[in-house]
């Protein structure tokens, strides 16, 4: 069982990527579980064809001692098991603690079935507090993929995430598997992300071009794989799946300094202006 | 009225010595080192809030904090009409889901239930660690509750990890929110006696003295107190602080707002009490008050005299050493000195940051120092300063031990925290002078209680060290 | 009446809590290891509260270090403080094992104690154990269980050669009770490990020198070679189940039994020992049982249909209820501050077996108990010291039982477990009832020995 956590700046397209990736893998006969670690609980919306019914924390709140696995584990397309951790309303409580509790509970209930090939953690935004690092603590996800684009803020966030990972990598065996470039149509994006990945000590595992079909699929609450199985974009997600499956480069990231990061960005802009 | 025997009083007063007190702060907590102190919550709830009989305290936090602090409340022996919730302990019992989803709604509901069940006039909400972390806005909840349920609610952010002392926060909040709201009838000389030991036996003792002189204790923060007394606490013309805590900020704040006087005093040890009472009389400056003060001092000394002199005869000239925290050693050395004992050494730990280099402040009389040196002793370290006939040293724990070997005191007082292990003193005291045992030494008769406890310690040491088991001889032979 | 038979959680305001928080259980378990220093990863006050409670129960100094987390730690995490604390603790107190437990504060910050500990320099031949015990999740038994599980998962070496040896997980009992169950176990097994074993620690004077430790506790070497044990018995459910299941890693299967309070529970314990050791029950035990049953027969009339309300921790409440029901008393109200679901089922099963129309409540507080007692008075209350206010208020005598008993000294010296414990428990119940009955009788009207 490979446990994989996906991090990245908020709004970068993590959830979309994870769900399409998951669908591509599941279509190919893999058994997997997607755990959404986001209080908004919309990480598995496309897989389930709508928002989650019962989240782990909601269930725990209403029925503290009698949470049953079948109440929180929902089956999505291609038999993908979907779990949403859920969490508090914006501005109250502690979402980080929620993630810790939810993952502990899943473990207790035996959600980590041995027959699973993959477990994906879709974690919101930055690693802002201890709770958001829960999926990469010992015994959980060993591989991490960071979703990024060519925008400075996105790379900045990715670098920050790498700092967090480096911290845990030194004590445990969590490693970065690569960067997934989710294109924002920024000039020189591919090259910039590639250089960034290289300096981080990893590589760009795949680049996903921007395509309107993704939006169409989302409106229909579907992944591209199910909505337009024959489209080019679906094929791209499939190839991401293959790349991930065959990936053997796992490294401890070496985060960039702030100056170096800005320098990279400046270089990229100048490079583009020149040509 | 009895005629005052001035000469006799002067004779008695001559027996008394005023000892210096240390102004250093108490030990700071160091991670990984045993620490006797509590936390902000403990201090705020236990020390500042719980003595107020008629304020319903709700601990906003997990069940443990509420459970443990439930025994922390004081009892006021004199008050009648106990409120319905006296002796109870309230908590919002935060669970995991409250931590995740926030506890504001639960707190509001809890306040509503408290009002329905017990109809308190005022409620105080004490926050525990998780509250600040999850960002519960208890001030807003308190405001809403005040509007909705018509009850006063005081929100106290005394989370356990707060660096500021809990009693200070509690005291400030009381002054800011409740003080000055109402006026009550009071005596001619209204005072605010701020002391955590103003309850139980101590209270009866001191109240008696104050009333006989003519003072009216209108408020007593940390001591026996109530909601109404806090609200009218500004009416006190003088604040007398007898406390071990660094709480001066609160009386200064009251003074700034409402005027009046403020000073620190001590009501432990005869010399201290007499000095404090005279200072209080001087503040008001009326002759009848001065007269009454002297009269009460005479009366008290007279009623003590017989027993006191017996104890004094027994302990006079005996040497005592203190190896204690700042607060206790000052009280105990004052009391011992009143019994005629010679205080050869006071070693007090004080605020320090390093672990390995333990710092103590030690002071002793110059005369004693000279005597020891003349008989061939060697000083473990250099004198730091000489002041008022006493020599001061700054030294480590181990050096304190060397001083003890040098001075050979008859009795050595050491606290549990100091874990003192000085085997050579004929009398060792470790536990008997413990406030946690409920022993209180304030007031004139405190000296007798102290002497009795001293006697007990002496007997114990005799028992333990001088009487081996009957079979121990056979043991060694075999 | 029916309203009580639920989870008791409809009230948001907790009035007079019944249970403490998990960290105190973790400290209790940690103290059962020889030369172990419990460490509280939290603010300074937590362990102060818990030390005070333990100190008052056992009348001795309890030493626990703390990370002393402050406001800065709440924001930046407690790692720095934990590092300093561990360093200082080893340097100044030199424990063989440092047992770290978390608190509300560190759990909410989300400190990864496991990760931090991995990176620490631990002096040679010393060990660190860490357990997660957030104060808002569970009871002291939960904390005890987490610490026990942590000890079993983190210390023992793998692949030990098996020998005929019993591992006894006694649960959160007084030292005297552990002595009693260990005595029984020793009659069946020549080799025995009790984990954790608070004998010689909590009933022993705390050494004056901070670098010295009481002689008791399970030695570290014995925990390392835990895998050599052939059999295991875990007493109680909430305190030991997690530890017992962790034993699977060491190829030990544990029998899970209730704490042997009362004849039946002791019978089951002896039976299990007997089967696992393949030895006969010694005559001395038979004699003990005969005496206990004999006395019971004799005293039965005075106890018959006396009603009792029980409020203590779940692991003790179950066998106590069974015992009282078995001797003809009516334990009509059983409540605890926090318990797992199985607790309710076990108590209900006992009610059913003895046809008792009783009520069981978990997540309860003493106010629930009070409300119940106002409707249905009972003859005796059985529980901790804090019940004394209720006892006075309602005029029902209180028998102090379980942990903590902080207002009557030396209670921890007298065992309630085993057949001899039955007799002691019986005597206490009878004396409590009798003292109370005679309390208001005029001197002239007192019978010297009416009931017996």
Coordinates of N, CA, C and O in Angstrom, one line a residue, chain B residues 122-192:
Chain B
X122 N -23.5 36.7 39.9 CA -22.3 36.8 39.0 C -21.7 35.5 38.7 O -21.7 34.6 39.5
X123 N -21.1 35.5 37.5 CA -20.4 34.2 37.1 C -19.0 34.7 36.6 O -18.9 35.7 36.0
X124 N -18.0 33.9 36.9 CA -16.7 34.1 36.3 C -16.4 32.9 35.4 O -16.6 31.8 35.9
X125 N -15.9 33.2 34.2 CA -15.5 32.1 33.3 C -14.0 32.0 33.3 O -13.3 33.0 32.9
X126 N -13.4 30.9 33.7 CA -11.9 30.8 33.7 C -11.5 29.9 32.5 O -12.0 28.8 32.4
X127 N -10.7 30.4 31.7 CA -10.3 29.7 30.5 C -9.1 28.8 30.8 O -8.3 29.1 31.6
X128 N -9.0 27.6 30.1 CA -7.9 26.7 30.3 C -7.2 26.7 28.9 O -7.6 27.2 27.9
X129 N -6.0 26.0 28.9 CA -5.1 26.0 27.8 C -5.8 25.9 26.4 O -5.6 26.8 25.6
X130 N -6.6 24.9 26.1 CA -7.1 24.8 24.7 C -7.9 26.0 24.3 O -8.0 26.2 23.1
X131 N -8.5 26.7 25.2 CA -9.5 27.8 24.8 C -8.8 28.8 23.9 O -9.3 29.2 22.9
X132 N -7.6 29.2 24.3 CA -6.9 30.2 23.5 C -6.5 29.7 22.2 O -6.5 30.4 21.2
X133 N -6.1 28.4 22.2 CA -5.6 27.8 21.0 C -6.6 27.7 19.9 O -6.4 27.9 18.7
X134 N -7.8 27.3 20.3 CA -8.9 27.2 19.3 C -9.6 28.5 19.1 O -10.4 28.6 18.2
X135 N -9.2 29.5 19.8 CA -9.7 30.8 19.5 C -11.1 31.1 20.0 O -11.8 32.0 19.4
X136 N -11.6 30.5 21.0 CA -12.9 30.8 21.5 C -12.9 32.2 22.1 O -12.0 32.6 22.9
X137 N -13.9 33.0 21.6 CA -13.9 34.4 22.1 C -14.8 34.5 23.3 O -16.0 34.7 23.3
X138 N -14.2 34.3 24.5 CA -15.0 34.2 25.7 C -15.6 35.5 26.1 O -16.6 35.7 26.8
X139 N -14.9 36.6 25.7 CA -15.4 37.9 26.0 C -16.7 38.2 25.3 O -17.6 38.7 25.9
X140 N -16.8 37.8 24.1 CA -18.0 38.0 23.3 C -19.1 37.1 24.0 O -20.3 37.6 24.1
X141 N -18.8 35.9 24.3 CA -19.8 35.0 24.9 C -20.3 35.6 26.2 O -21.5 35.7 26.5
X142 N -19.3 36.2 27.0 CA -19.7 36.8 28.3 C -20.7 38.0 28.0 O -21.7 38.1 28.8
X143 N -20.4 38.8 27.0 CA -21.2 39.9 26.7 C -22.6 39.4 26.3 O -23.6 40.0 26.8
X144 N -22.7 38.5 25.4 CA -24.0 37.9 25.0 C -24.8 37.4 26.2 O -26.0 37.7 26.4
X145 N -24.0 36.7 27.1 CA -24.7 36.0 28.2 C -25.3 37.1 29.2 O -26.4 37.0 29.7
X146 N -24.5 38.2 29.4 CA -24.9 39.3 30.2 C -26.2 39.9 29.7 O -27.2 40.1 30.4
X147 N -26.3 40.1 28.4 CA -27.5 40.7 27.8 C -28.6 39.7 27.9 O -29.8 40.1 28.2
X148 N -28.4 38.5 27.5 CA -29.5 37.5 27.4 C -30.0 37.0 28.7 O -31.2 36.9 28.9
X149 N -29.1 36.8 29.7 CA -29.6 36.1 30.9 C -29.6 37.1 32.1 O -29.9 36.6 33.2
X150 N -29.2 38.3 31.9 CA -29.3 39.2 33.0 C -28.4 38.9 34.2 O -28.8 39.0 35.4
X151 N -27.2 38.4 33.9 CA -26.3 38.0 35.0 C -24.9 38.6 34.7 O -24.6 38.8 33.5
X152 N -24.1 39.0 35.7 CA -22.8 39.5 35.4 C -21.9 38.3 35.0 O -21.9 37.3 35.8
X153 N -21.2 38.5 33.9 CA -20.2 37.4 33.6 C -18.8 38.0 33.4 O -18.7 39.0 32.6
X154 N -17.9 37.5 34.1 CA -16.5 38.0 34.0 C -15.7 37.0 33.2 O -15.4 35.9 33.7
X155 N -15.2 37.3 32.0 CA -14.4 36.4 31.2 C -12.9 36.5 31.6 O -12.4 37.6 31.6
X156 N -12.3 35.4 32.0 CA -10.9 35.5 32.5 C -10.0 34.6 31.5 O -10.2 33.4 31.5
X157 N -9.1 35.3 30.8 CA -8.2 34.6 29.9 C -7.0 34.1 30.7 O -6.0 34.7 30.6
X158 N -7.2 33.2 31.6 CA -6.1 32.7 32.4 C -5.6 31.4 32.0 O -5.4 30.5 32.7
X159 N -5.5 31.2 30.6 CA -5.0 29.9 30.1 C -3.7 29.5 30.8 O -2.8 30.4 31.0
X160 N -3.5 28.2 31.0 CA -2.4 27.8 31.8 C -1.0 28.1 31.3 O -0.1 28.3 32.1
X161 N -0.9 28.3 30.0 CA 0.4 28.6 29.5 C 0.8 30.1 29.5 O 1.8 30.5 29.1
X162 N -0.2 30.9 29.9 CA 0.1 32.4 29.9 C 1.3 32.7 30.8 O 1.4 32.2 31.9
X163 N 2.1 33.6 30.3 CA 3.3 33.9 31.1 C 2.9 34.8 32.3 O 3.6 34.7 33.3
X164 N 2.0 35.7 32.1 CA 1.6 36.6 33.2 C 0.9 35.7 34.3 O 0.3 34.7 34.1
X165 N 1.1 36.2 35.6 CA 0.5 35.4 36.7 C -1.0 35.5 36.7 O -1.6 36.6 36.3
X166 N -1.6 34.4 37.0 CA -3.1 34.3 37.0 C -3.7 35.2 37.9 O -4.8 35.9 37.6
X167 N -3.2 35.3 39.2 CA -3.8 36.2 40.2 C -3.8 37.6 39.8 O -4.7 38.4 40.0
X168 N -2.7 38.0 39.0 CA -2.6 39.4 38.6 C -3.7 39.7 37.6 O -4.4 40.7 37.6
X169 N -3.9 38.7 36.6 CA -4.9 38.9 35.6 C -6.3 39.0 36.3 O -7.1 39.9 36.0
X170 N -6.5 38.1 37.2 CA -7.8 38.0 37.9 C -8.1 39.3 38.6 O -9.1 39.9 38.5
X171 N -7.0 39.8 39.4 CA -7.2 41.0 40.2 C -7.5 42.2 39.3 O -8.4 43.0 39.6
X172 N -6.8 42.3 38.2 CA -7.0 43.4 37.3 C -8.4 43.4 36.7 O -9.0 44.5 36.6
X173 N -8.8 42.2 36.3 CA -10.1 42.1 35.7 C -11.2 42.5 36.7 O -12.2 43.2 36.4
X174 N -11.0 42.1 38.0 CA -12.0 42.4 39.0 C -12.1 44.0 39.2 O -13.1 44.5 39.3
X175 N -10.9 44.6 39.3 CA -10.8 46.0 39.4 C -11.5 46.7 38.3 O -12.3 47.6 38.4
X176 N -11.1 46.3 37.1 CA -11.6 46.9 35.9 C -13.1 46.8 35.7 O -13.8 47.7 35.2
X177 N -13.6 45.6 36.0 CA -15.0 45.3 35.6 C -16.0 45.5 36.7 O -17.1 45.9 36.5
X178 N -15.6 45.2 38.0 CA -16.6 45.1 39.0 C -16.4 46.2 40.1 O -17.4 46.6 40.7
X179 N -15.2 46.6 40.3 CA -15.0 47.5 41.4 C -15.6 48.9 41.1 O -15.6 49.4 40.0
X180 N -16.0 49.5 42.2 CA -16.5 50.9 42.0 C -18.0 51.0 41.6 O -18.4 52.0 41.2
X181 N -18.7 49.9 41.6 CA -20.1 49.9 41.1 C -21.1 50.2 42.1 O -22.2 50.6 41.8
X182 N -20.7 50.0 43.4 CA -21.8 50.2 44.4 C -21.1 50.8 45.7 O -19.9 50.7 45.9
X183 N -22.0 51.4 46.5 CA -21.5 51.9 47.8 C -22.2 51.2 48.9 O -23.4 51.0 48.8
X184 N -21.4 50.8 49.9 CA -22.1 50.2 51.0 C -21.7 50.9 52.3 O -20.7 51.7 52.3
X185 N -22.5 50.8 53.3 CA -22.2 51.4 54.6 C -21.0 50.8 55.2 O -20.8 49.6 55.1
X186 N -20.1 51.6 55.8 CA -18.9 51.0 56.3 C -18.5 51.8 57.6 O -19.0 52.9 57.8
X187 N -17.5 51.3 58.3 CA -17.0 51.9 59.5 C -16.2 53.2 59.2 O -16.0 53.6 58.1
X188 N -15.6 53.7 60.3 CA -14.9 55.0 60.2 C -13.5 54.8 59.4 O -13.1 55.7 58.7
X189 N -12.9 53.7 59.7 CA -11.6 53.5 59.0 C -11.7 52.2 58.1 O -11.3 51.1 58.4
X190 N -12.2 52.4 56.9 CA -12.3 51.3 56.0 C -11.0 50.9 55.3 O -10.3 51.8 54.8
X191 N -10.6 49.7 55.4 CA -9.4 49.2 54.8 C -9.7 48.0 53.9 O -10.7 47.3 54.0
X192 N -8.8 47.9 52.9 CA -8.8 46.7 52.0 C -7.6 45.9 52.4 O -6.5 46.2 52.2

